[in-house]
Structure formats: C-alpha cells, structure tokens
Tab-separated table of C-alpha atoms and ligand atoms in Angstrom:
chain	number	residue	atom	x	y	z
A	1341	UNK	CA	-7.347	-10.982	8.564
A	1342	UNK	CA	-10.537	-9.219	7.502
A	1343	UNK	CA	-9.530	-5.691	6.903
A	1344	UNK	CA	-11.462	-2.443	6.681
A	1345	UNK	CA	-8.758	-0.353	5.128
A	1346	UNK	CA	-9.259	3.387	5.193
A	1347	UNK	CA	-7.249	5.738	3.081
A	1348	UNK	CA	-4.143	6.929	4.960
A	1349	UNK	CA	-5.031	5.133	8.196
A	1350	UNK	CA	-1.866	3.441	9.361
A	1351	UNK	CA	-1.891	-0.080	10.819
A	1352	UNK	CA	0.097	-0.709	13.994
A	1353	UNK	CA	0.363	-4.342	15.079
A	1354	UNK	CA	1.319	-5.580	18.548
A	1355	UNK	CA	3.227	-8.876	18.458
A	1356	UNK	CA	5.101	-11.048	20.927
A	1357	UNK	CA	4.930	-14.263	22.889
A	1358	UNK	CA	1.815	-15.214	24.845
A	1359	UNK	CA	1.420	-13.474	28.185
A	1360	UNK	CA	4.010	-10.758	27.594
A	1361	UNK	CA	1.193	-8.240	28.103
A	1362	UNK	CA	0.382	-7.161	24.522
A	1363	UNK	CA	-3.343	-6.834	25.211
A	1364	UNK	CA	-2.777	-4.893	28.446
A	1365	UNK	CA	-0.691	-2.360	26.502
A	1366	UNK	CA	-3.210	-2.222	23.642
A	1367	UNK	CA	-6.059	-1.614	26.090
A	1368	UNK	CA	-4.136	1.074	27.960
A	1369	UNK	CA	-3.130	2.760	24.701
A	1370	UNK	CA	-6.602	2.759	23.186
A	1371	UNK	CA	-8.265	3.473	26.531
A	1372	UNK	CA	-10.852	0.803	25.891
A	1373	UNK	CA	-11.292	-2.907	26.349
A	1374	UNK	CA	-10.249	-3.956	22.842
A	1375	UNK	CA	-8.741	-7.265	23.894
A	1376	UNK	CA	-9.573	-9.660	26.691
A	1377	UNK	CA	-6.809	-9.621	29.266
A	1378	UNK	CA	-6.048	-12.372	31.742
A	1379	UNK	CA	-3.060	-14.122	33.248
A	1380	UNK	CA	-4.058	-17.277	31.406
A	1381	UNK	CA	-1.727	-17.968	28.454
A	1382	UNK	CA	-3.054	-17.285	24.975
A	1383	UNK	CA	-6.129	-15.222	25.789
A	1384	UNK	CA	-5.984	-13.292	22.510
A	1385	UNK	CA	-6.679	-16.053	20.029
A	1386	UNK	CA	-7.468	-14.005	16.947
A	1387	UNK	CA	-6.377	-10.756	15.436
A	1388	UNK	CA	-8.319	-7.898	17.122
A	1389	UNK	CA	-8.299	-4.356	15.812
A	1390	UNK	CA	-9.430	-0.915	16.904
A	1391	UNK	CA	-9.416	2.523	15.336
A	1392	UNK	CA	-7.935	5.321	17.411
A	1393	UNK	CA	-6.430	8.797	17.174
A	1394	UNK	CA	-2.779	8.412	18.055
A	1395	UNK	CA	-1.555	11.456	19.968
A	1396	UNK	CA	0.829	13.496	17.819
A	1397	UNK	CA	0.038	11.547	14.695
A	1398	UNK	CA	-3.625	11.023	13.730
A	1399	UNK	CA	-5.924	8.184	12.725
A	1400	UNK	CA	-4.479	4.688	13.090
A	1401	UNK	CA	-5.704	1.136	13.520
A	1402	UNK	CA	-4.277	-0.733	16.493
A	1403	UNK	CA	-4.063	-4.481	15.911
A	1404	UNK	CA	-3.622	-7.009	18.733
A	1405	UNK	CA	-2.444	-10.474	17.708
A	1406	UNK	CA	-2.141	-13.957	19.170
A	1407	UNK	CA	1.134	-15.089	20.793
A	1408	UNK	CA	4.054	-16.099	18.592
A	1409	UNK	CA	5.026	-19.093	20.758
A	1410	UNK	CA	1.859	-21.205	20.984
A	1411	UNK	CA	2.943	-24.633	19.696
A	1412	UNK	CA	-0.456	-26.381	19.848
A	1413	UNK	CA	-2.106	-27.236	16.490
A	1414	UNK	CA	-4.585	-24.409	16.941
A	1415	UNK	CA	-1.759	-22.177	18.125
A	1416	UNK	CA	0.163	-22.768	14.918
A	1417	UNK	CA	-2.832	-21.554	12.927
A	1418	UNK	CA	-2.988	-18.456	15.111
A	1419	UNK	CA	0.717	-17.793	14.637
A	1420	UNK	CA	0.194	-18.090	10.880
A	1421	UNK	CA	-2.684	-15.582	11.131
A	1422	UNK	CA	-0.534	-13.218	13.219
A	1423	UNK	CA	2.348	-13.433	10.756
A	1424	UNK	CA	0.006	-12.875	7.827
A	1425	UNK	CA	-1.385	-9.824	9.671
A	1426	UNK	CA	2.212	-8.573	9.879
A	1427	UNK	CA	2.366	-8.198	6.090
A	1428	UNK	CA	-0.404	-5.590	6.303
A	1429	UNK	CA	1.181	-3.467	9.030
A	1430	UNK	CA	2.836	-0.094	8.678
A	1431	UNK	CA	4.618	-0.560	11.983
A	1432	UNK	CA	5.102	-3.497	14.365
A	1433	UNK	CA	5.452	-3.220	18.133
A	1434	UNK	CA	7.275	-6.283	19.455
A	1435	UNK	CA	6.505	-6.756	23.138
A	1436	UNK	CA	9.000	-8.744	25.227
A	1437	UNK	CA	9.251	-9.457	28.965
A	1438	UNK	CA	11.183	-11.450	31.553
A	1439	UNK	CA	14.468	-10.805	29.722
A	1440	UNK	CA	13.430	-13.291	27.032
A	1441	UNK	CA	14.732	-12.483	23.573
A	1442	UNK	CA	15.696	-15.477	21.470
A	1443	UNK	CA	14.933	-17.173	18.153
A	1444	UNK	CA	11.236	-16.174	18.113
A	1445	UNK	CA	12.011	-12.473	18.548
A	1446	UNK	CA	15.022	-12.480	16.196
A	1447	UNK	CA	13.171	-14.239	13.405
A	1448	UNK	CA	10.195	-11.872	13.862
A	1449	UNK	CA	12.528	-8.897	13.389
A	1450	UNK	CA	14.010	-10.571	10.297
A	1451	UNK	CA	10.485	-10.910	8.843
A	1452	UNK	CA	9.839	-7.222	9.491
A	1453	UNK	CA	13.049	-6.376	7.629
A	1454	UNK	CA	11.974	-8.544	4.696
A	1455	UNK	CA	8.650	-6.699	4.508
A	1456	UNK	CA	10.293	-3.327	5.180
A	1457	UNK	CA	8.191	-2.759	8.300
A	1458	UNK	CA	9.727	-0.663	11.109
A	1459	UNK	CA	9.749	-2.350	14.538
A	1460	UNK	CA	9.510	-0.753	17.971
A	1461	UNK	CA	10.634	-3.184	20.701
A	1462	UNK	CA	8.958	-2.634	24.088
A	1463	UNK	CA	10.083	-4.317	27.290
A	1464	UNK	CA	6.996	-4.904	29.451
A	1465	UNK	CA	6.596	-5.705	33.167
A	1466	UNK	CA	9.921	-4.097	34.066
A	1467	UNK	CA	8.520	-3.483	37.569
A	1468	UNK	CA	8.469	-7.271	38.090
A	1469	UNK	CA	11.645	-8.248	36.190
A	1470	UNK	CA	13.942	-5.314	35.403
A	1471	UNK	CA	15.575	-5.463	31.966
A	1472	UNK	CA	19.150	-6.749	31.912
A	1473	UNK	CA	21.945	-5.001	29.994
A	1474	UNK	CA	21.547	-7.137	26.866
A	1475	UNK	CA	17.799	-6.453	26.630
A	1476	UNK	CA	18.235	-2.736	27.334
A	1477	UNK	CA	20.309	-2.460	24.145
A	1478	UNK	CA	17.513	-3.955	22.078
A	1479	UNK	CA	14.456	-2.073	23.340
A	1480	UNK	CA	13.064	1.393	22.637
A	1481	UNK	CA	10.963	1.623	25.791
A	1482	UNK	CA	10.684	-0.094	29.173
A	1483	UNK	CA	7.219	-0.234	30.716
A	1484	UNK	CA	6.736	-0.892	34.431
A	1485	UNK	CA	3.157	0.344	34.431
A	1486	UNK	CA	0.572	1.387	31.861
A	1487	UNK	CA	-0.178	4.876	33.130
A	1488	UNK	CA	-1.251	7.724	30.837
A	1489	UNK	CA	2.363	9.051	30.945
A	1490	UNK	CA	3.788	5.691	29.849
A	1491	UNK	CA	1.277	5.450	27.012
A	1492	UNK	CA	2.160	8.978	25.934
A	1493	UNK	CA	5.809	7.924	25.693
A	1494	UNK	CA	4.816	4.898	23.621
A	1495	UNK	CA	2.570	7.056	21.371
A	1496	UNK	CA	5.467	9.444	20.772
A	1497	UNK	CA	7.855	6.656	19.783
A	1498	UNK	CA	5.269	5.142	17.417
A	1499	UNK	CA	4.436	8.573	15.896
A	1500	UNK	CA	8.079	9.463	15.352
A	1501	UNK	CA	8.832	6.075	13.785
A	1502	UNK	CA	5.847	6.379	11.443
A	1503	UNK	CA	6.829	9.926	10.472
A	1504	UNK	CA	10.437	8.889	9.812
A	1505	UNK	CA	9.170	6.116	7.538
A	1506	UNK	CA	6.853	8.513	5.718
A	1507	UNK	CA	9.756	10.854	5.141
A	1508	UNK	CA	11.140	8.178	2.811
A	1509	UNK	CA	7.903	7.964	0.853
A	1510	UNK	CA	7.356	9.560	-2.505
A	1511	UNK	CA	4.698	12.130	-3.253
A	1512	UNK	CA	2.989	11.748	-6.665
A	1513	UNK	CA	5.256	14.171	-8.542
A	1514	UNK	CA	8.417	13.817	-6.497
A	1515	UNK	CA	11.595	14.274	-8.565
A	1516	UNK	CA	9.709	14.786	-11.817
A	1517	UNK	CA	8.718	18.463	-11.554
A	1518	UNK	CA	10.527	21.566	-10.357
A	1519	UNK	CA	9.423	24.838	-8.851
A	1520	UNK	CA	7.565	27.046	-11.348
A	1521	UNK	CA	6.682	24.208	-13.772
A	1522	UNK	CA	3.226	24.330	-15.345
A	1523	UNK	CA	1.367	21.062	-14.841
A	1524	UNK	CA	-1.754	20.516	-16.900
A	1525	UNK	CA	-4.252	17.968	-15.579
A	1526	UNK	CA	-6.886	16.516	-17.913
A	1527	UNK	CA	-9.918	15.337	-15.957
A	1528	UNK	CA	-12.993	14.180	-17.886
A	1529	UNK	CA	-16.262	14.953	-16.131
A	1530	UNK	CA	-18.598	12.259	-17.413
A	1531	UNK	CA	-21.550	10.387	-15.924
A	1532	UNK	CA	-19.213	8.262	-13.779
A	1533	UNK	CA	-17.674	11.349	-12.107
A	1534	UNK	CA	-18.940	11.985	-8.555
A	1535	UNK	CA	-21.443	14.811	-8.140
A	1536	UNK	CA	-19.882	18.179	-7.338
A	1537	UNK	CA	-16.325	17.031	-6.578
A	1538	UNK	CA	-13.157	15.558	-8.020
A	1539	UNK	CA	-11.922	12.048	-7.302
A	1540	UNK	CA	-9.089	11.395	-4.837
A	1541	UNK	CA	-6.177	10.930	-7.322
A	1542	UNK	CA	-7.069	14.260	-8.975
A	1543	UNK	CA	-7.228	16.053	-5.622
A	1544	UNK	CA	-3.924	14.449	-4.527
A	1545	UNK	CA	-2.172	15.662	-7.648
A	1546	UNK	CA	-3.526	19.212	-7.422
A	1547	UNK	CA	-2.291	19.366	-3.841
A	1548	UNK	CA	1.134	18.005	-4.794
A	1549	UNK	CA	1.480	20.515	-7.662
A	1550	UNK	CA	0.757	23.345	-5.205
A	1551	UNK	CA	3.068	21.898	-2.532
A	1552	UNK	CA	5.879	21.891	-5.094
A	1553	UNK	CA	5.319	25.591	-5.955
A	1554	UNK	CA	4.237	24.693	-9.482
A	1555	UNK	CA	1.322	26.064	-11.489
A	1556	UNK	CA	-1.719	23.845	-11.866
A	1557	UNK	CA	-4.057	24.069	-14.866
A	1558	UNK	CA	-7.053	21.713	-14.799
A	1559	UNK	CA	-9.152	21.122	-17.922
A	1560	UNK	CA	-11.589	18.620	-19.346
A	1561	UNK	CA	-10.407	16.871	-22.503
A	1562	UNK	CA	-12.924	18.935	-24.488
A	1563	UNK	CA	-11.082	22.173	-23.661
A	1564	UNK	CA	-7.545	20.804	-24.081
A	1565	UNK	CA	-6.918	21.957	-27.654
A	1566	UNK	CA	-8.274	25.418	-26.934
A	1567	UNK	CA	-6.041	25.803	-23.862
A	1568	UNK	CA	-2.929	24.718	-25.774
A	1569	UNK	CA	-3.590	26.492	-29.064
A	1570	UNK	CA	-5.678	29.569	-28.282
A	1571	UNK	CA	-4.680	30.334	-24.709
A	1572	UNK	CA	-1.087	29.416	-25.582
A	1573	UNK	CA	-0.462	27.610	-22.332
A	1574	UNK	CA	2.780	25.646	-22.576
A	1575	UNK	CA	2.745	22.916	-19.943
A	1576	UNK	CA	5.925	21.223	-18.737
A	1577	UNK	CA	3.938	18.094	-17.986
A	1578	UNK	CA	0.460	16.819	-18.866
A	1579	UNK	CA	-1.211	14.258	-16.602
A	1580	UNK	CA	-4.384	12.768	-17.997
A	1581	UNK	CA	-7.087	10.348	-16.961
A	1582	UNK	CA	-6.430	6.975	-18.676
A	1583	UNK	CA	-9.922	7.025	-20.182
A	1584	UNK	CA	-8.929	9.768	-22.626
A	1585	UNK	CA	-5.269	8.810	-22.963
A	1586	UNK	CA	-5.341	8.164	-26.705
A	1587	UNK	CA	-7.144	11.400	-27.511
A	1588	UNK	CA	-4.834	13.460	-25.262
A	1589	UNK	CA	-1.785	11.686	-26.704
A	1590	UNK	CA	-2.781	12.920	-30.171
A	1591	UNK	CA	-3.494	16.503	-29.060
A	1592	UNK	CA	-0.438	17.122	-26.843
A	1593	UNK	CA	2.704	17.820	-28.945
A	1594	UNK	CA	5.291	15.040	-28.641
A	1595	UNK	CA	7.921	17.332	-27.111
A	1596	UNK	CA	5.683	17.867	-24.058
A	1597	UNK	CA	6.013	15.225	-21.371
A	1598	UNK	CA	2.854	13.300	-20.695
A	1599	UNK	CA	1.640	10.587	-18.359
A	1600	UNK	CA	-1.556	9.458	-16.614
A	1601	UNK	CA	-2.958	9.716	-13.088
A	1602	UNK	CA	-2.894	5.953	-12.751
A	1603	UNK	CA	0.758	5.690	-13.829
A	1604	UNK	CA	1.753	8.472	-11.396
A	1605	UNK	CA	-0.077	6.717	-8.573
A	1606	UNK	CA	1.327	3.307	-9.534
A	1607	UNK	CA	4.764	4.800	-8.969
A	1608	UNK	CA	3.694	5.946	-5.524
A	1609	UNK	CA	2.106	2.674	-4.492
A	1610	UNK	CA	3.412	-0.820	-4.940
A	1611	UNK	CA	6.307	-2.146	-6.988
A	1612	UNK	CA	6.699	0.388	-9.799
A	1613	UNK	CA	10.088	-0.737	-11.133
A	1614	UNK	CA	8.807	-4.303	-11.315
A	1615	UNK	CA	5.598	-3.092	-13.021
A	1616	UNK	CA	7.697	-1.359	-15.690
A	1617	UNK	CA	9.707	-4.535	-16.267
A	1618	UNK	CA	6.680	-6.847	-16.059
A	1619	UNK	CA	4.191	-5.009	-18.291
A	1620	UNK	CA	5.803	-5.977	-21.663
A	1621	UNK	CA	5.278	-9.613	-20.652
A	1622	UNK	CA	1.770	-9.077	-22.085
A	1623	UNK	CA	3.378	-9.835	-25.448
A	1624	UNK	CA	4.590	-13.228	-24.226
A	1625	UNK	CA	1.300	-14.556	-22.854
A	1626	UNK	CA	0.225	-17.857	-24.401
A	1627	UNK	CA	-3.076	-19.667	-24.856
A	1628	UNK	CA	-4.226	-21.160	-21.545
A	1629	UNK	CA	-2.068	-18.854	-19.362
A	1630	UNK	CA	-3.610	-17.764	-16.080
A	1631	UNK	CA	-3.687	-14.053	-15.270
A	1632	UNK	CA	-4.520	-12.842	-11.760
A	1633	UNK	CA	-6.186	-9.468	-11.216
A	1634	UNK	CA	-5.401	-8.298	-7.676
A	1635	UNK	CA	-7.892	-5.841	-6.179
A	1636	UNK	CA	-7.137	-4.213	-2.852
A	1637	UNK	CA	-10.744	-3.445	-1.844
A	1638	UNK	CA	-12.493	-5.475	0.812
A	1639	UNK	CA	-15.844	-3.941	-0.108
A	1640	UNK	CA	-17.317	-4.016	-3.618
A	1641	UNK	CA	-14.565	-2.384	-5.700
A	1642	UNK	CA	-15.702	0.878	-7.252
A	1643	UNK	CA	-13.619	-0.056	-10.296
A	1644	UNK	CA	-14.830	-3.665	-10.487
A	1645	UNK	CA	-15.862	-3.115	-14.061
A	1646	UNK	CA	-12.269	-2.272	-15.059
A	1647	UNK	CA	-10.569	-5.228	-13.359
A	1648	UNK	CA	-13.118	-7.923	-14.078
A	1649	UNK	CA	-14.633	-6.910	-17.396
A	1650	UNK	CA	-12.802	-4.244	-19.390
A	1651	UNK	CA	-9.166	-5.181	-18.724
A	1652	UNK	CA	-9.648	-8.930	-19.376
A	1653	UNK	CA	-11.484	-7.988	-22.566
A	1654	UNK	CA	-8.792	-5.514	-23.699
A	1655	UNK	CA	-5.932	-7.898	-22.805
A	1656	UNK	CA	-7.577	-10.817	-24.635
A	1657	UNK	CA	-8.146	-8.626	-27.681
A	1658	UNK	CA	-4.612	-7.209	-27.573
A	1659	UNK	CA	-2.854	-10.568	-27.147
A	1660	UNK	CA	-5.287	-12.552	-29.312
A	1661	UNK	CA	-4.822	-15.387	-26.797
A	1662	UNK	CA	-7.269	-17.500	-24.913
A	1663	UNK	CA	-6.386	-16.542	-21.338
A	1664	UNK	CA	-7.874	-17.561	-18.026
A	1665	UNK	CA	-8.530	-14.577	-15.728
A	1666	UNK	CA	-9.116	-14.737	-11.975
A	1667	UNK	CA	-9.698	-11.847	-9.572
A	1668	UNK	CA	-8.983	-11.694	-5.852
A	1669	UNK	CA	-10.252	-8.850	-3.660
A	1670	UNK	CA	-9.143	-7.650	-0.257
A	1671	UNK	CA	-5.850	-8.106	1.506
A	1672	UNK	CA	-6.313	-11.529	3.024
A	1673	UNK	CA	-4.030	-14.406	2.113
A	1674	UNK	CA	-4.306	-15.587	-1.507
A	1675	UNK	CA	-5.049	-19.300	-1.485
A	1676	UNK	CA	-3.638	-20.185	-4.924
A	1677	UNK	CA	0.175	-19.855	-5.037
A	1678	UNK	CA	1.109	-16.772	-7.062
A	1679	UNK	CA	3.562	-18.926	-9.015
A	1680	UNK	CA	0.564	-20.653	-10.650
A	1681	UNK	CA	-0.062	-17.488	-12.646
A	1682	UNK	CA	1.722	-16.366	-15.790
A	1683	UNK	CA	1.183	-12.721	-14.866
A	1684	UNK	CA	-0.260	-10.669	-11.992
A	1685	UNK	CA	-1.938	-7.332	-12.488
A	1686	UNK	CA	-2.443	-5.168	-9.392
A	1687	UNK	CA	-5.192	-2.515	-9.164
A	1688	UNK	CA	-4.391	1.111	-8.340
A	1689	UNK	CA	-4.787	0.261	-4.650
A	1690	UNK	CA	-6.525	3.532	-3.827
A	1691	UNK	CA	-7.593	2.212	-0.402
A	1692	UNK	CA	-4.421	0.276	0.403
A	1693	UNK	CA	-1.016	1.456	1.510
A	1694	UNK	CA	2.076	1.003	-0.626
A	1695	UNK	CA	3.419	-1.382	2.000
A	1696	UNK	CA	0.322	-3.580	1.853
A	1697	UNK	CA	0.462	-3.796	-1.943
A	1698	UNK	CA	4.175	-4.552	-2.043
A	1699	UNK	CA	4.013	-7.166	0.669
A	1700	UNK	CA	1.108	-8.890	-1.041
A	1701	UNK	CA	3.103	-9.067	-4.260
A	1702	UNK	CA	6.275	-10.248	-2.523
A	1703	UNK	CA	5.831	-14.008	-3.226
A	1704	UNK	CA	5.444	-13.154	-6.933
A	1705	UNK	CA	8.436	-10.809	-6.934
A	1706	UNK	CA	10.612	-13.389	-5.172
A	1707	UNK	CA	9.690	-15.997	-7.786
A	1708	UNK	CA	10.061	-13.717	-10.828
A	1709	UNK	CA	6.382	-13.867	-11.765
A	1710	UNK	CA	5.804	-10.781	-13.975
A	1711	UNK	CA	3.694	-8.137	-12.232
A	1712	UNK	CA	2.002	-5.043	-13.587
A	1713	UNK	CA	-0.704	-2.594	-12.669
A	1714	UNK	CA	-4.036	-1.565	-14.234
A	1715	UNK	CA	-2.799	1.875	-15.372
A	1716	UNK	CA	0.392	0.539	-16.941
A	1717	UNK	CA	-1.454	-2.244	-18.746
A	1718	UNK	CA	-3.976	0.255	-20.125
A	1719	UNK	CA	-1.115	2.453	-21.338
A	1720	UNK	CA	0.671	-0.548	-22.896
A	1721	UNK	CA	-2.225	-1.938	-24.845
A	1722	UNK	CA	-3.075	1.531	-26.114
A	1723	UNK	CA	0.501	1.986	-27.386
A	1724	UNK	CA	1.407	4.843	-25.060
A	1725	UNK	CA	3.381	2.968	-22.405
A	1726	UNK	CA	6.741	4.443	-23.459
A	1727	UNK	CA	5.462	8.011	-23.468
A	1728	UNK	CA	3.617	7.582	-20.165
A	1729	UNK	CA	6.652	6.123	-18.379
A	1730	UNK	CA	9.417	8.156	-20.050
A	1731	UNK	CA	9.468	10.796	-17.270
A	1732	UNK	CA	10.253	8.188	-14.627
A	1733	UNK	CA	13.299	6.730	-16.378
B	2116	SF4	S1	-8.246	0.670	-7.503
B	2116	SF4	FE1	-8.224	-1.180	-6.214
B	2116	SF4	S2	-8.528	-0.400	-4.151
B	2116	SF4	FE2	-9.206	1.236	-5.583
B	2116	SF4	S3	-11.424	0.892	-5.952
B	2116	SF4	FE3	-10.336	-0.239	-7.528
B	2116	SF4	S4	-10.093	-2.320	-6.678
B	2116	SF4	FE4	-10.558	-0.972	-4.974
C-alpha cells in the first residue's frame, strides 16, 4: 500500500468479507464518498484511504480494504494487499454481518494479535438480520443504520480503544527520570539545522522533560563545558545529538548518565530490546554479507545521506569487511526475504509509528535475523554503545 504517513496520524483499517458493508460505514464515518458502494460483491478492489478528524480523538487516516473472502486469482492478490495493509494499522475494525463469523474472522483476529493491533468488531446490517447470541458476545457495536448518532458511537469506541492502546506506550524518558531531575540536552545548531526552530526529537524531549516535572537545560556543544564547569550545573542525565556524541562523551564526567536523542527515540519506536541484542552482531559480519538499511519514509528521506552514504561507510570502515548494502524506503512490502540479509538496520522512523516499524521487522525477528537501528549503530561504532544504553538496562 502506498502510504503518506504523517507524524502521529493513526491508521484505522476496515476489514471483513465482501459485501458486509465496510465501504458504507467508511463513507458514513468520513462523511464523503471515499469508497464506491454497491450491492455487487467486491466493489472495493484496492486499499482506499482518507484523512479525517475523528471526533474525540484527532487526526486519523481511515483505510477501506478489499474483502477477505474473494477466492478468485485477482481476489487472492487483493486479500494479500489487505493483509499487508493490516501490518501498518494502529487499529482494525472487523465488519461482520448475517451472523457469519468463522475461520476467516477468527484467523483475522489471530493476525491482529500477532501484530499487536487492537480490533473493534462491528456487526453491520442488524436491521436486516439481527445478531444472534453467539455474535452478540463477539461484537463491540451493532449497526442497523449509518446515521450520525451511530457513527458517533463508532467514533467513540475507536477513540477509546486508541487511547487505551496509547496508555501502554512509552514517552521518551519514561522510567528513566524522576521529578526534579535536571536533564541537559546538547543540540548542535549547524548548517543542517532548520532555520529558526528545533527539530522534532529535540522538541519531543523538551516537552517530556517538562511533563515529568524535571528541569530542562538546553545547550549547544560549544557551551557544554562552560555550563558544567563555570555555571556548576550538575545534570542527572545528558542527552546529546549523535553528531557530537564523542565530544560530549569526553566532556561529561563518567558518573553522569548520558545517552543520545536517537537512542532515546529508538527505545520509543520499534524493537528496542532486539536492537540492543542485535547491534553487537556488527562484530560478526563477514565479507560478502548483505546488510539492509530500512528507511520508513515514502518521500525522499531527509536523512538519506546517513542511511545510504555515511552509515555504510562507517560500518565498512569499522568492520573492515566487504559488505553489500541495500536500502528500502517506505512501508510497502519488502520483496527480498529478510532472511537473505545478515543484518537489518532500521532508521529512526520519525514519520512512522512504533507499530509500523515493529510489524515491518517481524519476519526478521521471527527468524532471528539480527536487527539494529541507526542511532545504536552510530553509538556502537563510536565506542559509546554501553554508556548510551546503560540507563535502559
Ligand atoms: S529517520 Fe527514517 S523516517 Fe525519519 S527522515 Fe530518516 S528515513 Fe525518513
């Protein structure tokens, strides 16, 4: 599925057999003709998506998919596309009707569990065929019409489910700082810095420091020594941009905890525990090994230079091996099996959700292919991996 991921915009996919009324619900919910609706089976043949403001929640993308029960050759391709789209969802709405709930629905719910995606089951067309007792136990909502009131009920269930899921999510500094701690952020302002503002990871961290009732001190690397030695500021934690990691590592006394923005964000997004385990595999790479750089951008990555030029160069220099690097952008299906690679290195995923990154890495994780992340690899090859990850152990 071509994807135009926007930061923090959640993806909500509507799934179910053909003709259960997915598109009718999607159109009623979004208030616009997103999907073609007809009584003819299989009218939605491709994945269709629409941005909307979900009442009580905020910006989301609503995704309508082809039926899960089309057994023609073309239908099988569409089912594959729908199931691939599932891996990119933050929430799935499974639409059922006519008291039909069998293997297709059960195995869909199993897939959602595997990808850790919450499912809301909606029973549609209850005005024509009322839900029986067995179905009633499985569904969150019965729809007999698609009035504004019904859609409001559906919006509320989706919003609450999304919020409950978010409640489980980590914030950047969760469990590593406590109220009153002084957090010092080192943010170089060089020619690559945007004019007149800070970049998103820096802003996210400042906000998290304030949310946790801590004290935030922000400096450029050029003022770091002065702040520590002359101003006598004693930080509990230093978080630095990876670009100046080595310099900051030398300046900040060893007894002060230190990490980088990219390591903090890697913990928030993706498969952090597996990154920690997988990163030392850099030392085991051999001549001829294939290394995959996974970028989450669909547009030209703003950090293309890092993933395609600098990191391959640094890794080759560090390992002294003749490695073969490939890069894949976006969130669409990766054609080469992930097991063909000796190691996979995921970008920071600034425009992807944690769920999307994790689900994309799942085939590698299931087959024990070592995975890491740009920030952790940078820390490792610069000899500061242990210090940068110590606070998370
Ligand atoms: S970190 Fe990943 S998602 Fe962010 S700009 Fe770079 S390639 Fe794109």
